[in-house]
mmCIF file of C-alpha atoms in Angstrom:
data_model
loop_
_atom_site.group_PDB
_atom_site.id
_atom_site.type_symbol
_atom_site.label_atom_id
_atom_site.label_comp_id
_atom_site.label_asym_id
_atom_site.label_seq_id
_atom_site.Cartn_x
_atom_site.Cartn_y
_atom_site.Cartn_z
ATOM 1 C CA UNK A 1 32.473 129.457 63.713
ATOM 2 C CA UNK A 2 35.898 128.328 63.591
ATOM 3 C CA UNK A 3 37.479 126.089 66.656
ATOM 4 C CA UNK A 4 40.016 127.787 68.540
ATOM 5 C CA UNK A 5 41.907 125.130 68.888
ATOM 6 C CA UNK A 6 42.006 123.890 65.031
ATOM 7 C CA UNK A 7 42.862 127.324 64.253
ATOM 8 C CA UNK A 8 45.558 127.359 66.582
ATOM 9 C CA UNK A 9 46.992 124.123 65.532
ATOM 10 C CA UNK A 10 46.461 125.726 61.854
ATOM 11 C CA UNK A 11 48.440 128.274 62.730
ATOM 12 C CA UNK A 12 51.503 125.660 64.056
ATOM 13 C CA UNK A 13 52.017 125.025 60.676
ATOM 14 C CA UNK A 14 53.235 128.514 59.980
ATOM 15 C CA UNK A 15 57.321 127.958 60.767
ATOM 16 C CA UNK A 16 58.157 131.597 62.639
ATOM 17 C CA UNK A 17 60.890 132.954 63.979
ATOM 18 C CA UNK A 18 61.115 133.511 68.411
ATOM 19 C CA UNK A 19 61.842 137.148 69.543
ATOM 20 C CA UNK A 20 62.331 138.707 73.330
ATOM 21 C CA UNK A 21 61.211 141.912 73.460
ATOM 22 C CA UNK A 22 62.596 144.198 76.156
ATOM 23 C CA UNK A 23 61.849 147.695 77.906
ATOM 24 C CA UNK A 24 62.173 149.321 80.548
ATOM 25 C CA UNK A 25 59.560 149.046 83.065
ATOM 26 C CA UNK A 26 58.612 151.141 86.663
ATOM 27 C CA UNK A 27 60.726 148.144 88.493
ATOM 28 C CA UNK A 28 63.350 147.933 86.001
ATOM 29 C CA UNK A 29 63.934 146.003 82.676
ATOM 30 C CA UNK A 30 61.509 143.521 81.367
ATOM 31 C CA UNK A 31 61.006 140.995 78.889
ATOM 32 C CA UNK A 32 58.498 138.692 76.877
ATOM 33 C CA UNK A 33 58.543 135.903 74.792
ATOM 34 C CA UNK A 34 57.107 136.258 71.383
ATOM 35 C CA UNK A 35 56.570 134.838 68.173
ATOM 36 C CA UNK A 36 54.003 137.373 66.905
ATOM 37 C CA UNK A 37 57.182 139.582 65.480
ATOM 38 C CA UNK A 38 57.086 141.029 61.497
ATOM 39 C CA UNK A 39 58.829 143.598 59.322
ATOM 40 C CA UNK A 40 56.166 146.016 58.055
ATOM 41 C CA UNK A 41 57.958 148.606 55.857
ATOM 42 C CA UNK A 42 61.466 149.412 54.779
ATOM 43 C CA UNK A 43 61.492 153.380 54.314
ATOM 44 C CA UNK A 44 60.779 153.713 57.037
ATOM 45 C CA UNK A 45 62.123 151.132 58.642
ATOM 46 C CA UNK A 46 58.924 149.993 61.030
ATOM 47 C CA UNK A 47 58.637 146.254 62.241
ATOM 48 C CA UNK A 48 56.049 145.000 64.790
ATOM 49 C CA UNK A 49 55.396 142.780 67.549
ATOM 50 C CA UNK A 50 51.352 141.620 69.564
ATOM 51 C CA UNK A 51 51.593 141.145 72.947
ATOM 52 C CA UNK A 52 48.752 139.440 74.587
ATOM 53 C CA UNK A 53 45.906 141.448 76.314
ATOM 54 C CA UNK A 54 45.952 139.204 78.877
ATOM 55 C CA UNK A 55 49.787 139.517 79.859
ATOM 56 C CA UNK A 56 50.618 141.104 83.175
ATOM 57 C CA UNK A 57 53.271 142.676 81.008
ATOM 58 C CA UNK A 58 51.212 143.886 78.426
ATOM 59 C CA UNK A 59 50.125 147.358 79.869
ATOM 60 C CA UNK A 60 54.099 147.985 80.196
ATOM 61 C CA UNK A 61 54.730 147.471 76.923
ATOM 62 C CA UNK A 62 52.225 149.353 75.151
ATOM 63 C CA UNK A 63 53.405 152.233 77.517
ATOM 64 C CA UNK A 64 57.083 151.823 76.488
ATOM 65 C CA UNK A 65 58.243 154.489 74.192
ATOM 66 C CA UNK A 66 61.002 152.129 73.490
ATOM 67 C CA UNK A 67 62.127 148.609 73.156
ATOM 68 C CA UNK A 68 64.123 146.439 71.661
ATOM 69 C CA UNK A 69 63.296 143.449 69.520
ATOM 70 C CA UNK A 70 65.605 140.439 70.307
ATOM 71 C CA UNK A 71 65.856 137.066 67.397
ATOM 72 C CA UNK A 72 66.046 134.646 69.435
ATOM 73 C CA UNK A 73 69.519 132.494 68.845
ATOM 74 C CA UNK A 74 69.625 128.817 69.097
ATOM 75 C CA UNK A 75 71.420 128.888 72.197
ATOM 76 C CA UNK A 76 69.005 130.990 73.682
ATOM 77 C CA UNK A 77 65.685 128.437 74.350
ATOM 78 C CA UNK A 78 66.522 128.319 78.050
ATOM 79 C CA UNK A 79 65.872 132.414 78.086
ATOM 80 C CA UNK A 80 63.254 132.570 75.820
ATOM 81 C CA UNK A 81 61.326 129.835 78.282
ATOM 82 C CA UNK A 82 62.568 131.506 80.871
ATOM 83 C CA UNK A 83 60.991 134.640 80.028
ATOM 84 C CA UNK A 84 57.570 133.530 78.467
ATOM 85 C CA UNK A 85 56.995 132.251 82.679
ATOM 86 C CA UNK A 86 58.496 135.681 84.553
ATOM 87 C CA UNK A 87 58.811 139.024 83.438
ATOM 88 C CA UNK A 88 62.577 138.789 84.457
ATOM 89 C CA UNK A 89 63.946 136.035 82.793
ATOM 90 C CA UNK A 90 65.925 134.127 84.129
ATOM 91 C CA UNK A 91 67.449 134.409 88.087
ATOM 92 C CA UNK A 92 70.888 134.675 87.268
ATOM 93 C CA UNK A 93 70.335 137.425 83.940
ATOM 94 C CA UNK A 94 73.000 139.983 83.479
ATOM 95 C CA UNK A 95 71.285 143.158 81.797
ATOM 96 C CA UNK A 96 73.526 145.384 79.078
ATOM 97 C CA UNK A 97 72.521 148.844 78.512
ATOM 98 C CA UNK A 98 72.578 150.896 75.274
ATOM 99 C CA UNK A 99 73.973 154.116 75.444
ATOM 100 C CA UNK A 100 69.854 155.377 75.925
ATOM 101 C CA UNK A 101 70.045 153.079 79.072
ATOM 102 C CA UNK A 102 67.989 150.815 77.392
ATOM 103 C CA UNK A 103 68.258 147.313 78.811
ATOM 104 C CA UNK A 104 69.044 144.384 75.957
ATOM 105 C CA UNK A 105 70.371 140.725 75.609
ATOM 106 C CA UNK A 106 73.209 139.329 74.421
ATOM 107 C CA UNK A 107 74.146 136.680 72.197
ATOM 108 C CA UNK A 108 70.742 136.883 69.645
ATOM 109 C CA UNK A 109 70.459 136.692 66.076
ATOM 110 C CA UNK A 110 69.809 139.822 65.639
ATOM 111 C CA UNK A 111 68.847 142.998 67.920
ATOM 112 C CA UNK A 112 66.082 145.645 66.890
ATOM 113 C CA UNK A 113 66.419 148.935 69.169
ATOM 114 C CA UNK A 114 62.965 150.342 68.436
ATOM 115 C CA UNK A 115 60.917 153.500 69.261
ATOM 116 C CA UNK A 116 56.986 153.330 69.315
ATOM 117 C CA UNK A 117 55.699 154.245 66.147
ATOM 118 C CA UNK A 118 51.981 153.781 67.011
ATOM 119 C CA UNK A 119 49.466 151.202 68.245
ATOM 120 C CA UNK A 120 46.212 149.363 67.772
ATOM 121 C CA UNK A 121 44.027 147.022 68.451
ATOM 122 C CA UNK A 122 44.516 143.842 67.284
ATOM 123 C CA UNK A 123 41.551 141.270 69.152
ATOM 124 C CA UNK A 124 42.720 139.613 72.303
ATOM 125 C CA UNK A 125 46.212 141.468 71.423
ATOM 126 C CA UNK A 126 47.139 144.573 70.444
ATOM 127 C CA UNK A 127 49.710 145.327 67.728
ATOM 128 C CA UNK A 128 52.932 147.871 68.472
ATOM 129 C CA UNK A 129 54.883 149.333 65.665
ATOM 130 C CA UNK A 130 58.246 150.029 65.977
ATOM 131 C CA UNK A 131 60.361 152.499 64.035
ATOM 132 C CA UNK A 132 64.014 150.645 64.138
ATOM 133 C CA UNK A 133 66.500 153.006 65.310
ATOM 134 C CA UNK A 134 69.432 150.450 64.920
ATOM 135 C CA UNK A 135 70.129 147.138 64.150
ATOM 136 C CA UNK A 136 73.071 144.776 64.968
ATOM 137 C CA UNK A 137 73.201 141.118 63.659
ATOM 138 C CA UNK A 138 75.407 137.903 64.476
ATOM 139 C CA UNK A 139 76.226 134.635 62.897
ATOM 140 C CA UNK A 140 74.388 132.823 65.674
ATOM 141 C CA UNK A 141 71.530 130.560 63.970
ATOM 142 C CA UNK A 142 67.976 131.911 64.616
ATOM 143 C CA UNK A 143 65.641 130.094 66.867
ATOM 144 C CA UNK A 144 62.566 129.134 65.543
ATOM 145 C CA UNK A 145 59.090 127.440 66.409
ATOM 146 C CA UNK A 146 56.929 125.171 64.196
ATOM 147 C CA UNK A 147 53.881 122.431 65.419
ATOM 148 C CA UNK A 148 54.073 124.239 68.846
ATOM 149 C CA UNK A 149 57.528 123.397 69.794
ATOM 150 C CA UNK A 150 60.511 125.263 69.531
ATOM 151 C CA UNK A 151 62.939 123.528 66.985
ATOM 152 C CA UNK A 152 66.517 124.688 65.302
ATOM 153 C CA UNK A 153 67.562 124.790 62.127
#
């Protein structure tokens, strides 16, 4: 049987990159902190993200016909804490909307407008693919965690 928490601090050695996801939820936007964020297959162009079982959040998401994958920038830690503690993010967010009306973020690395492509179990998460829709990128510097700390380039 292996320790959860060796395997966990196994797994810290894996550098990986920080992501919000976003969608829209009964109340309004939402977002979630995540790390658990991969490209899957170019044609098509699917990527996909595990949110926790045991997230408030994660019924939301898995109901979400859309979202959007955020990359985390460097200047973005404060958001990306922000948002793995409240659904909302931070107090003082300001919300832009896509021409869909989907709510995203500013300022990241990269942005991921996605549609669900399917779903499955995945243990104590479950696994959503995404078929990207569009992409936009920046210059900003990703974010990234390594060792269970959040760290920049």
């Amino acid at each position: 049987m292996i320790d959860p928490n060796e395997f966990r601090f196994a797994l810290g050695k894996y550098v990986t990159g920080i992501t919000i996801v976003t969608c829209n939820g009964k109340n309004g936007p939402i977002g979630i902190t995540a790390n658990s964020f991969s490209s899957l297959s170019l044609s098509p162009p699917l990527v996909l993200w595990s949110p926790a079982k045991a997230s408030k959040r994660h019924d939301t998401f898995l109901e979400a016909e859309k979202f959007i994958v955020h990359i985390a920038s460097e200047n973005q830690l404060g958001l990306c804490e922000s948002f793995s503690k409240n659904a909302n993010g931070a107090s003082d967010l300001i919300w832009n909307y896509n021409d869909e009306d989907e709510a995203f973020l500013e300022n990241c690395s990269a942005r991921f407008e996605c549609t669900k492509y399917n779903h499955f179990d995945g243990g104590d998460h479950s696994i959503i693919v995404g078929k990207v829709n569009k992409i936009e990128t920046t210059d900003q510097k990703p974010l990234i965690y390594w060792g269970g700390k959040y760290k920049k380039l």
